């Protein structure tokens, strides 16, 4: 029996690898890359970075000190790596001018500021303005990886799917653990928020510009809005008025196997609230459990 040919498919995962300059890793962990929709892996060690690069390619690679010998060679090698044809590579140099320089499709060189936060802001600004994943303008913010994220939502097959007792149990657990009257597992499509599971709320969808979970997509982490009526983003939302009267939101991302945020596990209350550290940990853990359940369901479909 002949071996089946190996198919080459270089997809990407919703991750960013940051090869930080010496002594700047902690600064990057603090600054992050807000708004890109990516999970961050940050290291000052080249061997660690190479190990990460051996996995499914990330959507973004950021290399500081790219004009220094070893790092300069790494950048050249990455530019020529066919596996990274769908990966955006940002090289940061001390000698670069203020204006970014495009070196090829999804290849850009940007000046490296002594302040890590300023460097991060420059990277985010450039990618948001010129990134390959940009989508049509809208009345609500979208992450930089929105097009790829929407493809992941479609590929998940979850939107419009039948009720699943596993997700229902997790949503009820979220409501119980955080003592909230409303809990949901939401999926964010191009213009809607669809509820895969919910308790304490009757509707099946809302427009995306009503979706508190859109803020969780942008932050790409646990997001808490203690008083929605005081939030600039939602103070005029119809959900603040009766008959809803929502005042509190907390949500944590639910991800597919490649790390794309499909939506969130969230709780909502009709009074302003704060969360304890234990409650924050509980909600994050439940969202992670929902992500693991998605991975399990995907594996079951592959085996079937």
C-alpha positions as a printed Julia matrix, in Angstrom:
304×3 Matrix{Float64}:
   0.0    0.0    0.0
   1.43   3.36  -1.04
   1.84   6.07   1.51
  -0.57   8.93   1.07
   1.19  12.15   0.04
   1.71  14.66   2.8
  -0.45  17.73   2.26
   1.2   21.04   2.96
  -1.2   23.44   4.66
   0.28  26.33   6.5
  -2.53  27.76   8.59
  -2.02  30.24  11.4
  -2.98  30.36  15.03
  -4.19  33.41  16.93
  -0.85  33.94  18.63
   1.94  36.52  18.53
   5.57  35.71  19.27
   7.58  38.64  20.64
  11.36  38.25  20.63
  12.09  41.01  23.12
  15.42  42.77  23.49
  17.41  42.02  26.62
  15.7   43.38  29.72
  12.48  44.33  27.87
  10.41  41.14  28.26
   8.67  42.36  31.41
   7.79  45.61  29.66
   6.16  43.71  26.83
   4.19  41.54  29.24
   2.84  44.73  30.81
   2.18  46.61  27.55
   0.81  43.72  25.5
  -0.66  44.29  22.03
  -4.2   45.37  22.83
  -6.76  45.14  20.08
  -5.02  42.57  17.91
  -6.94  39.56  19.24
  -3.78  37.52  19.76
  -2.38  35.45  22.62
   1.17  36.58  23.42
   4.35  34.54  23.85
   7.23  36.74  24.99
  10.86  35.76  25.44
  14.34  37.26  25.32
  15.87  33.85  24.52
  16.38  32.88  20.87
  16.16  29.13  21.5
  12.77  29.53  23.19
  11.57  31.6   20.24
  12.77  28.94  17.78
  10.85  26.27  19.7
   7.67  28.35  19.48
   8.26  28.87  15.75
   8.35  25.1   15.22
   4.65  24.92  16.09
   1.75  26.01  13.89
   2.78  29.45  12.59
   1.54  32.46  14.59
  -0.34  35.33  12.98
   2.33  37.79  14.12
   6.05  37.79  14.92
   7.7   40.86  16.49
  11.5   40.95  16.72
  13.28  43.7   18.63
  16.87  44.64  17.86
  16.45  43.32  14.33
  19.54  45.24  13.19
  21.8   43.26  15.57
  23.77  40.33  14.1
  22.01  37.2   15.4
  18.55  38.74  15.27
  19.19  40.17  11.82
  20.0   36.67  10.54
  16.85  35.32  12.18
  14.71  37.95  10.45
  16.23  37.07   7.07
  15.54  33.36   7.66
  11.94  34.04   8.68
  11.33  36.19   5.61
  12.31  33.22   3.43
  10.38  30.57   5.38
   7.44  29.38   3.27
   5.64  28.25   6.45
   5.36  31.91   7.44
   3.8   33.14   4.21
   0.6   34.02   6.1
   2.41  35.47   9.12
   2.97  39.2    9.59
   6.58  39.88  10.65
   7.49  43.18  12.33
  11.19  43.92  12.77
  12.05  46.67  15.26
  15.35  48.5   14.85
  17.1   51.23  16.79
  18.13  52.99  13.57
  14.74  53.01  11.87
  13.09  56.36  11.11
   9.78  57.38  12.63
   7.83  56.11   9.61
   7.32  52.34   9.15
   8.99  50.86   6.06
   7.26  48.07   4.14
   9.78  45.42   3.1
   7.29  43.14   1.38
   3.83  41.65   1.83
   3.22  41.41   5.59
   6.82  42.46   6.28
   7.45  45.8    7.97
  10.28  47.56   9.79
   9.47  50.03  12.57
  11.61  52.15  14.88
  12.19  50.78  18.37
  11.46  53.27  21.16
  13.32  53.13  24.51
   9.83  52.9   26.04
   8.24  49.48  25.46
   4.7   50.88  25.74
   5.45  53.38  22.97
   6.93  50.62  20.82
   3.87  48.45  21.37
   1.56  51.35  20.5
   3.47  51.99  17.26
   3.17  48.33  16.24
  -0.56  48.22  17.02
  -1.23  51.52  15.24
   0.52  50.38  12.07
  -1.19  46.99  12.0
  -4.63  48.43  12.68
  -4.18  50.97   9.87
  -2.64  48.75   7.23
  -3.05  45.15   8.44
  -4.06  42.42   6.0
  -6.98  41.42   8.2
  -8.8   44.73   8.11
 -12.55  44.61   7.5
 -15.29  47.07   6.63
 -15.72  50.01   9.02
 -18.45  49.64  11.61
 -20.03  51.35  14.59
 -18.17  49.05  17.01
 -14.47  48.18  17.35
 -13.09  44.96  15.88
  -9.83  43.16  16.6
  -7.05  43.23  14.01
  -7.49  39.51  13.32
 -11.24  39.89  12.74
 -11.37  38.29   9.3
  -9.49  35.19  10.47
 -11.55  35.14  13.68
 -14.82  35.19  11.72
 -13.54  32.32   9.58
 -12.84  30.4   12.81
 -16.4   31.1   14.03
 -17.81  29.73  10.78
 -15.52  26.71  10.84
 -16.53  25.87  14.4
 -20.06  25.08  13.21
 -21.41  26.27  16.54
 -23.61  29.14  15.35
 -27.15  27.84  14.95
 -26.25  24.42  16.3
 -28.5   22.35  18.56
 -28.39  22.75  22.36
 -25.48  20.99  24.03
 -25.84  19.81  27.65
 -22.11  20.29  28.23
 -22.2   24.01  27.46
 -25.52  24.4   29.29
 -23.99  22.98  32.48
 -21.05  25.39  32.27
 -23.36  28.38  31.82
 -25.43  27.36  34.83
 -22.22  26.92  36.8
 -21.13  30.46  35.88
 -24.45  31.87  37.1
 -24.15  29.93  40.36
 -20.46  30.68  41.01
 -20.88  34.41  40.47
 -24.39  34.67  41.94
 -25.64  36.28  38.73
 -29.22  36.21  37.39
 -28.0   35.91  33.77
 -25.2   33.84  32.26
 -24.41  33.03  28.63
 -22.01  31.39  26.22
 -21.99  33.81  23.29
 -20.63  33.55  19.76
 -19.8   36.79  17.94
 -20.47  36.81  14.2
 -19.94  39.67  11.78
 -22.99  41.6   12.92
 -24.7   39.52  15.61
 -24.2   38.03  19.03
 -25.7   34.51  19.12
 -26.28  32.63  22.37
 -25.18  29.02  22.22
 -26.27  28.57  25.85
 -28.03  30.93  28.23
 -29.87  31.09  31.51
 -31.99  33.97  32.8
 -32.45  35.53  29.32
 -35.02  34.6   26.67
 -33.63  36.08  23.45
 -31.48  34.04  21.05
 -29.5   36.91  19.49
 -28.73  40.61  19.73
 -27.12  43.0   17.26
 -23.35  43.02  17.7
 -23.32  46.69  18.61
 -25.33  45.75  21.71
 -22.81  43.04  22.64
 -20.85  43.6   25.83
 -18.86  40.53  24.76
 -17.39  42.58  21.89
 -15.34  44.35  24.56
 -14.02  40.96  25.66
 -12.94  40.26  22.05
 -10.98  43.52  21.93
  -9.33  43.02  25.32
  -8.81  39.29  24.58
  -8.94  38.58  28.29
 -11.33  38.63  31.24
 -13.3   41.86  30.97
 -15.34  43.4   33.78
 -17.62  46.45  33.42
 -18.79  47.25  36.93
 -21.44  49.82  35.95
 -22.59  49.75  32.34
 -24.47  53.02  32.74
 -21.12  54.76  33.32
 -19.37  53.1   30.37
 -18.76  55.38  27.4
 -19.3   52.42  25.06
 -22.65  51.32  26.47
 -24.22  54.22  28.37
 -26.68  54.73  25.46
 -27.24  51.02  24.77
 -30.89  49.85  24.65
 -29.93  47.11  27.1
 -29.36  49.71  29.81
 -32.99  50.84  29.59
 -36.06  48.84  30.59
 -37.13  46.12  30.2
 -33.52  44.94  30.42
 -31.97  47.35  32.89
 -28.52  45.72  32.69
 -25.84  47.3   34.87
 -23.01  44.77  35.28
 -21.04  42.58  32.85
 -18.11  40.18  33.17
 -16.92  37.91  30.38
 -13.92  35.71  29.56
 -12.93  34.57  26.05
 -13.91  31.16  24.72
 -11.4   29.99  22.1
 -11.11  27.43  19.35
  -8.14  25.02  19.17
  -6.0   27.64  17.35
  -6.67  30.31  19.97
  -9.21  32.42  18.09
 -11.77  34.02  20.41
 -15.16  32.84  19.17
 -17.09  34.64  21.9
 -17.21  34.48  25.66
 -18.66  32.94  28.76
 -20.26  35.86  30.57
 -22.51  36.9   33.43
 -24.82  39.91  33.59
 -26.58  41.57  36.52
 -29.12  44.37  36.93
 -27.12  46.09  39.68
 -23.54  47.44  39.6
 -21.04  45.02  41.12
 -17.4   44.23  41.69
 -15.83  40.77  41.49
 -13.53  39.16  44.0
 -10.34  37.46  42.83
 -11.99  34.08  43.44
 -14.93  35.06  41.23
 -12.61  36.27  38.49
 -10.71  33.0   38.63
 -13.97  31.01  38.57
 -15.26  32.77  35.43
 -11.93  32.39  33.63
 -11.79  28.71  34.53
 -15.33  28.11  33.27
 -14.51  29.87  29.97
 -11.4   27.69  29.65
 -13.58  24.63  30.24
 -15.88  25.76  27.41
 -12.8   26.14  25.17
 -11.7   22.62  26.09
 -15.18  21.33  25.29
 -14.94  22.92  21.84
 -11.64  21.13  21.29
 -13.21  17.86  22.39
 -16.2   18.3   20.08
 -13.85  19.09  17.16
 -11.81  15.97  17.9
 -14.96  13.85  18.06
 -15.99  15.15  14.63
 -12.58  14.29  13.17
 -12.78  10.73  14.52
 -16.41  10.19  13.42
